[in-house]
mmCIF file of C-alpha atoms in Angstrom:
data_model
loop_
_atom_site.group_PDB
_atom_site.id
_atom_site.type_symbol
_atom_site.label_atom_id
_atom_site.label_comp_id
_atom_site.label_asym_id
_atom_site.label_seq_id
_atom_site.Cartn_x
_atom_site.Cartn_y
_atom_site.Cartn_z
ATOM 1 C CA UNK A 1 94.790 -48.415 8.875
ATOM 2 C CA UNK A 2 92.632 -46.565 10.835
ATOM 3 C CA UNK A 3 90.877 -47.693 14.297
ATOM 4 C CA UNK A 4 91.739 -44.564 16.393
ATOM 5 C CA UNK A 5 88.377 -43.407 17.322
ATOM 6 C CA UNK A 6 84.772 -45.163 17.844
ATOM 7 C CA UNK A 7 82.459 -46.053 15.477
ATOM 8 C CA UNK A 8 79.231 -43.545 14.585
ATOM 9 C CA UNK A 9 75.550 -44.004 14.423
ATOM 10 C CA UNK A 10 75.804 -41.552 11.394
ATOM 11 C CA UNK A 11 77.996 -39.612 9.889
ATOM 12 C CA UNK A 12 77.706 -36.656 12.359
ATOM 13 C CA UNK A 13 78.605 -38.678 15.462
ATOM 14 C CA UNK A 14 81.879 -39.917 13.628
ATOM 15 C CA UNK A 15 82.666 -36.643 13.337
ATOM 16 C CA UNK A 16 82.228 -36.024 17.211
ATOM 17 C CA UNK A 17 84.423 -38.927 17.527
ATOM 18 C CA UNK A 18 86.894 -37.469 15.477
ATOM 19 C CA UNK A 19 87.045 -33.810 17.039
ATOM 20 C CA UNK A 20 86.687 -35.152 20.414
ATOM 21 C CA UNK A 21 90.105 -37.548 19.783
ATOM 22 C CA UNK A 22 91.715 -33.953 18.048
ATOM 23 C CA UNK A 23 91.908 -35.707 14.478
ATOM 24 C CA UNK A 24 89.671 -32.695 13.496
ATOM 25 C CA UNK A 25 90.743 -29.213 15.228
ATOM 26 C CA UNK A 26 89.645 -26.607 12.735
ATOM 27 C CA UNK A 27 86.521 -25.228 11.654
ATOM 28 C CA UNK A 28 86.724 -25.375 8.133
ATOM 29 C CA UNK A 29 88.053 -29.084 8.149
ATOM 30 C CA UNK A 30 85.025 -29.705 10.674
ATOM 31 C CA UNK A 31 82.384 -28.112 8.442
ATOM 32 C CA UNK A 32 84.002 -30.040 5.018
ATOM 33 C CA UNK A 33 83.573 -33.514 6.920
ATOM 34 C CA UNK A 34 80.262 -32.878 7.815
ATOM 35 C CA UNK A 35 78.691 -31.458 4.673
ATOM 36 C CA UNK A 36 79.488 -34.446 2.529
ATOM 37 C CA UNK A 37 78.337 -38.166 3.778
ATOM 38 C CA UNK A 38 80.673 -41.167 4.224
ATOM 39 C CA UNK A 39 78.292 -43.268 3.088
ATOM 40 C CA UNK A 40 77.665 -41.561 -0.087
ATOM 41 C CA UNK A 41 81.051 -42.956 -1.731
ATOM 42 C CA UNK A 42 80.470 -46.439 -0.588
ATOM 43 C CA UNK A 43 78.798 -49.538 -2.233
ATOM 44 C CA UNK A 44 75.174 -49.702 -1.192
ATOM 45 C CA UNK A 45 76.087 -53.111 0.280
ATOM 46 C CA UNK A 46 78.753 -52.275 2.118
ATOM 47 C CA UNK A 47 77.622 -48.347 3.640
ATOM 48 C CA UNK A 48 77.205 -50.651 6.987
ATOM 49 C CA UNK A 49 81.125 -49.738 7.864
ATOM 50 C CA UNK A 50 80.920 -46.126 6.405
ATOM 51 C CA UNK A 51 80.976 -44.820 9.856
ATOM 52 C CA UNK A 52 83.776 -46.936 11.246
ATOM 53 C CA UNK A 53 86.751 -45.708 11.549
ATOM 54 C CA UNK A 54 88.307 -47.830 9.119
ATOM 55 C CA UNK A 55 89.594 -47.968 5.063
ATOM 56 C CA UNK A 56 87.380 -49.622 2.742
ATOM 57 C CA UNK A 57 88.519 -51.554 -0.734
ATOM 58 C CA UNK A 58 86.697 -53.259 -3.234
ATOM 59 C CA UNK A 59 88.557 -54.005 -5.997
ATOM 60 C CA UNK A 60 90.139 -51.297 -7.579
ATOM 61 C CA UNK A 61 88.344 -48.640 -5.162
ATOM 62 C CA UNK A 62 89.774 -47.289 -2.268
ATOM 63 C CA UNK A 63 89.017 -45.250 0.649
ATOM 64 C CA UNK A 64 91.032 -44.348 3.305
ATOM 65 C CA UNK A 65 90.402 -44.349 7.290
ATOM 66 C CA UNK A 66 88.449 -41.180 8.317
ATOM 67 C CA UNK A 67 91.312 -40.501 11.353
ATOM 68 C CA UNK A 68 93.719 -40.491 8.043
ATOM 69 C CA UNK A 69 91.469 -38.155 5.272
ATOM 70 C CA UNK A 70 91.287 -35.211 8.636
ATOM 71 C CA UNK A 71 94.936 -35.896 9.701
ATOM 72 C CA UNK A 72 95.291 -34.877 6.216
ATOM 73 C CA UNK A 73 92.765 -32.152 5.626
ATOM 74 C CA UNK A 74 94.652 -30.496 8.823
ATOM 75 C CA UNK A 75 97.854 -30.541 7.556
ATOM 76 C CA UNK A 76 97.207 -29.514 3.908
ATOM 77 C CA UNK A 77 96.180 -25.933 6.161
ATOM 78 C CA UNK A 78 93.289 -24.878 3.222
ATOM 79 C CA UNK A 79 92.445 -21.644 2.186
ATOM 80 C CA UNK A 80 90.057 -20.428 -0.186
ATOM 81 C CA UNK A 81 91.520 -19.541 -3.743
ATOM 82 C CA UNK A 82 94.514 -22.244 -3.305
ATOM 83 C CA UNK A 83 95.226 -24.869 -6.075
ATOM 84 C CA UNK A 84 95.068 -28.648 -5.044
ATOM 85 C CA UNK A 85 96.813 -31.521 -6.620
ATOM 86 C CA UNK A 86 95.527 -34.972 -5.399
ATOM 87 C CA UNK A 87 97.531 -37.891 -6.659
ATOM 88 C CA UNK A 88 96.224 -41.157 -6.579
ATOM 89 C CA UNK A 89 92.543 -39.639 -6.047
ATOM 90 C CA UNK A 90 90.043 -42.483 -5.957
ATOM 91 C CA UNK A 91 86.702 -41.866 -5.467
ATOM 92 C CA UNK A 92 87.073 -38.262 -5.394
ATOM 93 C CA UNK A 93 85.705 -37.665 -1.526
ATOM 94 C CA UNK A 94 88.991 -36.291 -0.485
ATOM 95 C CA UNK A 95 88.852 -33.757 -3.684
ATOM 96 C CA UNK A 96 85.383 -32.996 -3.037
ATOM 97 C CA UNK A 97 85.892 -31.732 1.070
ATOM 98 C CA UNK A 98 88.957 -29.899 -0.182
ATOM 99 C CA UNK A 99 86.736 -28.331 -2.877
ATOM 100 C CA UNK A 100 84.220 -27.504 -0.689
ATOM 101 C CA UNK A 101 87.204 -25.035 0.928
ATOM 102 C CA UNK A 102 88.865 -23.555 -2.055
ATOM 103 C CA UNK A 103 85.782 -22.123 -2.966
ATOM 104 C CA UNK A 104 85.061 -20.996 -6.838
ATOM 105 C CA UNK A 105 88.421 -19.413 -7.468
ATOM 106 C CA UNK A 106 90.762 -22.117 -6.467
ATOM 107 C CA UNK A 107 91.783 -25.477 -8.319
ATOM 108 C CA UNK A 108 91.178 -28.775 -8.122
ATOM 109 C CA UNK A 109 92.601 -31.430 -9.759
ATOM 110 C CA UNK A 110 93.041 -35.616 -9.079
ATOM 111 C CA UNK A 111 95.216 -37.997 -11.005
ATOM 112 C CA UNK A 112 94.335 -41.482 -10.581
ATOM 113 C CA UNK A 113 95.909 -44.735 -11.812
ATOM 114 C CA UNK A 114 92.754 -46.582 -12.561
ATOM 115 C CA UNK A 115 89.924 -45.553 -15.540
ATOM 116 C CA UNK A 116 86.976 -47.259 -13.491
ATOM 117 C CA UNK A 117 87.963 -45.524 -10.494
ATOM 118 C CA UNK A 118 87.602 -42.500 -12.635
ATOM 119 C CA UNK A 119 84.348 -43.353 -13.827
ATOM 120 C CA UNK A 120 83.415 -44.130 -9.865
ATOM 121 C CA UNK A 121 84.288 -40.536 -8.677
ATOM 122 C CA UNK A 122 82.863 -38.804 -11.618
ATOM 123 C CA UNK A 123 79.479 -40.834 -10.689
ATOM 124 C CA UNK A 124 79.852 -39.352 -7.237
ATOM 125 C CA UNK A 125 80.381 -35.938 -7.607
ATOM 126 C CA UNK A 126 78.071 -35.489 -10.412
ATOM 127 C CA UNK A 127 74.808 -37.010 -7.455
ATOM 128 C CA UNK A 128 77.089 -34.935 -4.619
ATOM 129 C CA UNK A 129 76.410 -31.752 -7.228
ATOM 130 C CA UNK A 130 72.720 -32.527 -8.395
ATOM 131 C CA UNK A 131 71.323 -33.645 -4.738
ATOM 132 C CA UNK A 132 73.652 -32.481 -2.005
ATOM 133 C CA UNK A 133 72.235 -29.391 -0.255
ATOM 134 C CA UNK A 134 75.693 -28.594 0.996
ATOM 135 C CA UNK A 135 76.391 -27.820 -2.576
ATOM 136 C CA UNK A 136 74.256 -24.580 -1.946
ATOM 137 C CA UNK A 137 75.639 -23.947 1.331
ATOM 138 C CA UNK A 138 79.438 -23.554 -0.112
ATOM 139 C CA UNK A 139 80.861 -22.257 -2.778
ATOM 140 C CA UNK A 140 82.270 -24.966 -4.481
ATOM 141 C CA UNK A 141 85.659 -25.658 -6.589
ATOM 142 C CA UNK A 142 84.922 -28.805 -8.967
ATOM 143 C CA UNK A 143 87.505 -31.162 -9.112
ATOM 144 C CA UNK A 144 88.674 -32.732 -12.484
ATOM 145 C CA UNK A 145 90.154 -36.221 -12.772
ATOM 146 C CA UNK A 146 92.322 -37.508 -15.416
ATOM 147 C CA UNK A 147 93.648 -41.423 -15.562
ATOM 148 C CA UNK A 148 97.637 -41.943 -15.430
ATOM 149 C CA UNK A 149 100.497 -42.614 -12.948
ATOM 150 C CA UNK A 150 101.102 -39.940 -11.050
ATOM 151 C CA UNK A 151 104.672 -40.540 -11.122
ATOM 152 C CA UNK A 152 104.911 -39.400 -15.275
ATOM 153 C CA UNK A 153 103.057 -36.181 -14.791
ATOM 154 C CA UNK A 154 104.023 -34.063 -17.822
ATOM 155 C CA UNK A 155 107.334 -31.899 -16.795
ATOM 156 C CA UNK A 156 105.525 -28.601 -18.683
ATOM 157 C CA UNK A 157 102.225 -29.287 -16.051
ATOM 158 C CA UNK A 158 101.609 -26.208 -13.342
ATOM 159 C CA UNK A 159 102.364 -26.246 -10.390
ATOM 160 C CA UNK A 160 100.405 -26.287 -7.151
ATOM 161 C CA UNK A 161 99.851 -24.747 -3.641
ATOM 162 C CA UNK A 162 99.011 -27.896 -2.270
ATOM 163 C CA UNK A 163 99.719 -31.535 -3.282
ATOM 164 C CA UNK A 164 98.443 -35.237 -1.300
ATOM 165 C CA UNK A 165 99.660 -38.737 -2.496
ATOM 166 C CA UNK A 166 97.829 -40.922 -1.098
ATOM 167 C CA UNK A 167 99.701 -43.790 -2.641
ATOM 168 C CA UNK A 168 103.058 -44.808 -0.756
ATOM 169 C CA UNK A 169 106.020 -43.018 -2.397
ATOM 170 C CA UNK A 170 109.724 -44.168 -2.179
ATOM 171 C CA UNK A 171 112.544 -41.828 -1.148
ATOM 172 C CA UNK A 172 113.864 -41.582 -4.512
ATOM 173 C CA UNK A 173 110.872 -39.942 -6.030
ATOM 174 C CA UNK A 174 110.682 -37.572 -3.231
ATOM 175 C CA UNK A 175 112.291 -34.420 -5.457
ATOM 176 C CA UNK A 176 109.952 -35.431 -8.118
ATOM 177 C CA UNK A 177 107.198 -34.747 -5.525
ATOM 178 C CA UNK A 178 108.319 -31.631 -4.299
ATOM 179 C CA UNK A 179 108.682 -30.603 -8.021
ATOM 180 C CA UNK A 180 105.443 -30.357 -8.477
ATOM 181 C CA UNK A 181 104.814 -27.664 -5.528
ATOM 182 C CA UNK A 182 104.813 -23.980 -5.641
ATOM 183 C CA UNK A 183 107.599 -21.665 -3.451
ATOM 184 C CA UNK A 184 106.333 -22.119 -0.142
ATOM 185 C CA UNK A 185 103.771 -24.632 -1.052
ATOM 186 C CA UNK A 186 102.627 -28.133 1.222
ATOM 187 C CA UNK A 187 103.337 -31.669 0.395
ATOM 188 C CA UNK A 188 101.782 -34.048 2.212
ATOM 189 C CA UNK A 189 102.315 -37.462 1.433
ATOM 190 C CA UNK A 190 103.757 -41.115 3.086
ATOM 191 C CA UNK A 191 107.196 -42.472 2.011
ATOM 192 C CA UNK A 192 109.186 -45.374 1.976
ATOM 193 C CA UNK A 193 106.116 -47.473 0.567
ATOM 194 C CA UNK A 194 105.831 -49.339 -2.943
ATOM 195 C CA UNK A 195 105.482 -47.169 -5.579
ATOM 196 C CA UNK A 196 102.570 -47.389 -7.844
ATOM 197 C CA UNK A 197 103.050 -48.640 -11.716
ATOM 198 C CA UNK A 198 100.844 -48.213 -14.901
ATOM 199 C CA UNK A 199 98.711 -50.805 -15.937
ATOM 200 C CA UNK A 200 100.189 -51.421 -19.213
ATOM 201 C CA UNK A 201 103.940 -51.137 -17.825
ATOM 202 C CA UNK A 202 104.273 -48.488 -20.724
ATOM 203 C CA UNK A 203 105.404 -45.321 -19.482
ATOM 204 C CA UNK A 204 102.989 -42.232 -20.819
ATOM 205 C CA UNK A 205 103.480 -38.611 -19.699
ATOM 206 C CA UNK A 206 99.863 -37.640 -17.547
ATOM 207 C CA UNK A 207 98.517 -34.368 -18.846
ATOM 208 C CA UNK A 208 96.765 -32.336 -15.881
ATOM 209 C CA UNK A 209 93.871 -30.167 -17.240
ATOM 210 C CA UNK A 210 94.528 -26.623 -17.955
ATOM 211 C CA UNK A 211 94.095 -24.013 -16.022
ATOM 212 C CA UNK A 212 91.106 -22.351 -17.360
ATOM 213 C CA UNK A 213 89.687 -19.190 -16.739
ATOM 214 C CA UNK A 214 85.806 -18.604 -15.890
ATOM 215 C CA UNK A 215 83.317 -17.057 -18.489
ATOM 216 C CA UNK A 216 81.658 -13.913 -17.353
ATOM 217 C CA UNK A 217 78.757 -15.827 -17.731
ATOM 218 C CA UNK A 218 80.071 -18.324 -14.709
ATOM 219 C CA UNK A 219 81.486 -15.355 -13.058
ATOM 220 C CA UNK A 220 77.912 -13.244 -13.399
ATOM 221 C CA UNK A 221 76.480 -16.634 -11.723
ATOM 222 C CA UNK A 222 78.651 -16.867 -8.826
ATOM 223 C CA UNK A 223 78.533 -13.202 -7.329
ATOM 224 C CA UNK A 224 74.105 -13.391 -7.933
ATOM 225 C CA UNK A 225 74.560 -16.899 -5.858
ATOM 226 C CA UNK A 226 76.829 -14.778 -3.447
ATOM 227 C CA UNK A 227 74.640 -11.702 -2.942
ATOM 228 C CA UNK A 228 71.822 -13.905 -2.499
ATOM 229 C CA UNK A 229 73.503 -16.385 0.247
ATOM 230 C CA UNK A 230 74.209 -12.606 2.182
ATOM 231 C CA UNK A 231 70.786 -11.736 2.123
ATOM 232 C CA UNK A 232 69.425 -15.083 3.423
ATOM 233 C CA UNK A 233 72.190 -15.144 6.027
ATOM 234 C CA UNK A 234 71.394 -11.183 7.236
ATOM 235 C CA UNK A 235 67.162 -12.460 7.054
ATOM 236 C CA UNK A 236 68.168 -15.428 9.198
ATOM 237 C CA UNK A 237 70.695 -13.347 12.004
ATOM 238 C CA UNK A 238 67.668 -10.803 12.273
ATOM 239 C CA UNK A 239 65.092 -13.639 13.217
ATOM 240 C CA UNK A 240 67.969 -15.594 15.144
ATOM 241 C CA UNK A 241 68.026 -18.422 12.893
ATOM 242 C CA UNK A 242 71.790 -19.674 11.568
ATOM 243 C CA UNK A 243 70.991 -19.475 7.795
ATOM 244 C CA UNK A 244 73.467 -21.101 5.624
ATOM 245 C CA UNK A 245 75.808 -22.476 8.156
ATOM 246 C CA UNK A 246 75.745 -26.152 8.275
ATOM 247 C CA UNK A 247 75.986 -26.005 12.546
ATOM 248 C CA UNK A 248 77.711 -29.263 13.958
ATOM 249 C CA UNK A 249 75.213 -31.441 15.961
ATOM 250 C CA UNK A 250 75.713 -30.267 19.869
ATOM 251 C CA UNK A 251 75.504 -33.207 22.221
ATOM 252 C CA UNK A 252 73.458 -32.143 25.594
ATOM 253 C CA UNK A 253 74.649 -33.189 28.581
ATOM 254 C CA UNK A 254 72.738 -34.182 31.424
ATOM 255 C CA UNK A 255 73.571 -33.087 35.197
ATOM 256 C CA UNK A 256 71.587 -34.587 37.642
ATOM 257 C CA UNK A 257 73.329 -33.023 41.240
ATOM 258 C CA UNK A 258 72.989 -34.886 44.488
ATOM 259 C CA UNK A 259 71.623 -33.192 47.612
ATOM 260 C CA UNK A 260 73.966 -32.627 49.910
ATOM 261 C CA UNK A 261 73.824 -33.312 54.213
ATOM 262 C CA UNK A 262 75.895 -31.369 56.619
ATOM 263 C CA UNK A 263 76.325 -32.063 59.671
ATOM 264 C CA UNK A 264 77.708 -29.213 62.156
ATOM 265 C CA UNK A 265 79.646 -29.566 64.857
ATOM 266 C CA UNK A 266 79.416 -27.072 67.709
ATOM 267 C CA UNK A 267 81.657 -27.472 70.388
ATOM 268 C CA UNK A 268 81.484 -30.704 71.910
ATOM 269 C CA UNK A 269 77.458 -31.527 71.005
ATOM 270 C CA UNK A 270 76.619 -32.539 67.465
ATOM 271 C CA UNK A 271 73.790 -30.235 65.792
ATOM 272 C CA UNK A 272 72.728 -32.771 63.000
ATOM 273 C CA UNK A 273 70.966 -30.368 59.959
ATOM 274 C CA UNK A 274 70.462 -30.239 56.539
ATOM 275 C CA UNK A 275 71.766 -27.593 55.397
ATOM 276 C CA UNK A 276 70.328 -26.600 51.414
ATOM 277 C CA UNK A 277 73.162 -25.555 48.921
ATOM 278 C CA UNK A 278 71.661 -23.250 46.081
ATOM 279 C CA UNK A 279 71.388 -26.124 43.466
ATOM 280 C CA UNK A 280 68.991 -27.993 45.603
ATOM 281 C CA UNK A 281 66.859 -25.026 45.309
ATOM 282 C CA UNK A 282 66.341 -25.696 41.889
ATOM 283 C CA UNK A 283 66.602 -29.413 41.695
ATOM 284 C CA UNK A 284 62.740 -29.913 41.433
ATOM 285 C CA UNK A 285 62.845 -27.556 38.673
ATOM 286 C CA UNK A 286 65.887 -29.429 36.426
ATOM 287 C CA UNK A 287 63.956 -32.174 37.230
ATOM 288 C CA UNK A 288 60.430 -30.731 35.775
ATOM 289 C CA UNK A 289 62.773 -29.101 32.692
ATOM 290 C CA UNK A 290 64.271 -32.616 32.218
ATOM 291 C CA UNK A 291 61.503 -34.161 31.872
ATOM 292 C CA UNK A 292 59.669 -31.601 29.790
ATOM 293 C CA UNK A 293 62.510 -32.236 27.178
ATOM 294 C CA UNK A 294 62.018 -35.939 27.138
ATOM 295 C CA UNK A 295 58.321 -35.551 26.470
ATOM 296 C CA UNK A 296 58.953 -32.908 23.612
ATOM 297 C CA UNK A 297 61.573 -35.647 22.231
ATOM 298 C CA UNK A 298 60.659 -37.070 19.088
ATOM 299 C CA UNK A 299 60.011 -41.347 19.197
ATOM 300 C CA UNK A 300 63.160 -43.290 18.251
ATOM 301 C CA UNK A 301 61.539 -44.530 14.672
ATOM 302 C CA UNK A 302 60.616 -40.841 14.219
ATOM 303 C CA UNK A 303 62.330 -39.218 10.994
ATOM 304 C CA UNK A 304 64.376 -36.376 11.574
ATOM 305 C CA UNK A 305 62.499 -33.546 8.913
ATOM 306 C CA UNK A 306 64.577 -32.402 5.999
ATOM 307 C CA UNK A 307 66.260 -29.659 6.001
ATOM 308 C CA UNK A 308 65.479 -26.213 4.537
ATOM 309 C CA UNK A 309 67.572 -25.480 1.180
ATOM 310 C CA UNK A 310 66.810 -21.794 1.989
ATOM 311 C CA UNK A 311 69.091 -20.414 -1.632
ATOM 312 C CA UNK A 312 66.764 -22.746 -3.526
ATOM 313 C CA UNK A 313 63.745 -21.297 -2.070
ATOM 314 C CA UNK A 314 65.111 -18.042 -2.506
ATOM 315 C CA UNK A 315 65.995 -18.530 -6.230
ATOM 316 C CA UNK A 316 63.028 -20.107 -7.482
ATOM 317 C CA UNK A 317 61.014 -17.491 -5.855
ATOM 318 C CA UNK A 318 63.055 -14.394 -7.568
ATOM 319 C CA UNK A 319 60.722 -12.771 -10.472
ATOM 320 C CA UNK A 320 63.111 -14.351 -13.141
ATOM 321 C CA UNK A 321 62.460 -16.623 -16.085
ATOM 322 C CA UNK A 322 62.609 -20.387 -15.534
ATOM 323 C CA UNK A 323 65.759 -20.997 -17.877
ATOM 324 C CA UNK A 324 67.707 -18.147 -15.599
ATOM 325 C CA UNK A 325 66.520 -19.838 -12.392
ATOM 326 C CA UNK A 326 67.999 -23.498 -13.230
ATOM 327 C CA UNK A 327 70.915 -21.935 -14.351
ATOM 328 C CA UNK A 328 71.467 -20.237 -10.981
ATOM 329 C CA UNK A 329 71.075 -23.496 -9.521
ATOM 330 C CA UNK A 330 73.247 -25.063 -11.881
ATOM 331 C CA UNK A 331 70.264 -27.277 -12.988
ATOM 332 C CA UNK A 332 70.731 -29.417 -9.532
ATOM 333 C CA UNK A 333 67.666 -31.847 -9.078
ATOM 334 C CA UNK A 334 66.542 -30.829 -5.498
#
């Protein structure tokens, strides 16, 4: 599936795509989508198509069509401090937007039917978490993944404020589904589809990981990471910059106006004049401006330059041993 909205250079301009054709209408689906890269969860030899608006399967791994993943995101309506079942998880790109969302205090959890799929997603969130400078900008809920079929999920398991299946799910198992939801809780999932079966054809009750609770350690960690992302984003309002905030790419528009003749009619005579409306007063001037712009333009091969990681900076910078600083970083690479 998928196909509802043009293909992108990169992964910012699919995003255009997709707010401009209202698969994306909210800000914190918008800012999810754009802090983690398509490409990232594909096959180096097939990122080509990460940007099309199209699923992708190799084998055992799956992703779905971006149009799909935000009509999803927007209907799951995510808050901060939520819990998040994903059934039938796969790579773990859907879990890892949502996570950017819930923030430190929610949970986020994926059951998925196939152990190198596992293996796959836990590959890509561990580079997401050691390289990914949106993993500064957010505070992030780390999703675990267990193997199993989401359709024996221990009966004693907790239950959730939100719950995706991305795998089709016949009518009968619907209650099952809902079972699994907290009072006034969203399910979003498709129906009427094959059902998914275990690999072994042996039936074996899932286990979803507990529900732990954060050391004051983790706890001290997050509210020093907090403090510090306030005073970076009160430095950066105060010298105009947008600190943190991972701003969506704004697409300029050029208007070049035409000069408009009038011709006046007096009486019975013609008075031919050209008569100046105010925007050919400064038409000579958009031009200069215009063209001012396309000389300050970088050249097409030109390399965009990296990004600040301004809580890095700040961290490594505080008067604090070395051991304390990687911790605060969570011993991330870059």
């Amino acid at each position: 599936m998928g196909g509802a909205v043009s293909a992108g250079e990169d992964n910012d301009e699919l995003i255009d795509n997709l707010k401009e054709a209202q698969y994306i209408r909210t800000e914190l689906v918008e800012q999810a989508f754009r802090a983690i890269d398509r490409a990232d969860y594909y096959l180096e030899e097939f990122k080509e198509n990460a940007y099309k608006d199209l699923a992708w399967k190799h084998g055992n791994i799956h992703l779905s069509a971006p149009c799909i993943y935000s009509e999803v995101m927007e209907a799951l309506d995510l808050q901060p401090g939520l819990s998040f079942l994903n059934l039938g998880s796969g790579t773990g790109y859907l879990s890892s937007m949502v996570g950017l969302i819930l923030g430190p205090f929610g949970v986020n959890h994926g059951v998925e039917l196939h152990s190198d799929v596992i293996e796959y997603a836990k590959q890509k969130l561990d580079f997401f978490i050691r390289t990914s400078d949106s993993f500064d900008k957010f505070d992030f809920c780390e999703p675990s993944f267990v193997t199993g079929n989401c359709l024996e999920i221990s009966p004693d398991c907790s239950q959730y404020d939100r719950v995706y299946c991305g795998a089709g799910v016949q009518k009968e198992h619907e209650e099952y589904m809902k079972s699994l939801l907290k009072v006034g809780g969203i399910l979003v999932m498709p129906l009427e589809e094959k059902p998914c079966h275990s690999e072994s054809g042996k039936s074996r009750l899932v286990q979803l990981p507990p529900l732990a609770v954060r050391s004051l350690q983790d706890l001290a960690r997050i509210a020093i990471r907090g403090t510090i992302k306030k005073v970076i984003r009160q430095e950066t309002v105060s010298s105009g910059g947008n600190g943190l905030k991972n701003t969506p790419r704004a697409k300029r528009r050029r208007v070049r106006r035409r000069r408009m003749e009038t011709i006046v009619f007096l009486d019975k005579e013609v008075f031919a004049s050209r008569i100046s409306s105010p925007s050919d007063d400064n038409s000579c001037e958009d031009l200069e401006e215009e063209q001012r712009e396309e000389d300050r333009a970088p050249p097409p091969d030109a390399k965009p330059a990296r990004p600040v990681n301004f809580l890095r900076e700040k961290v490594l910078s505080l008067p604090l041993p070395d051991p304390l600083k990687y911790y605060l970083l969570y011993y991330r690479e870059k």
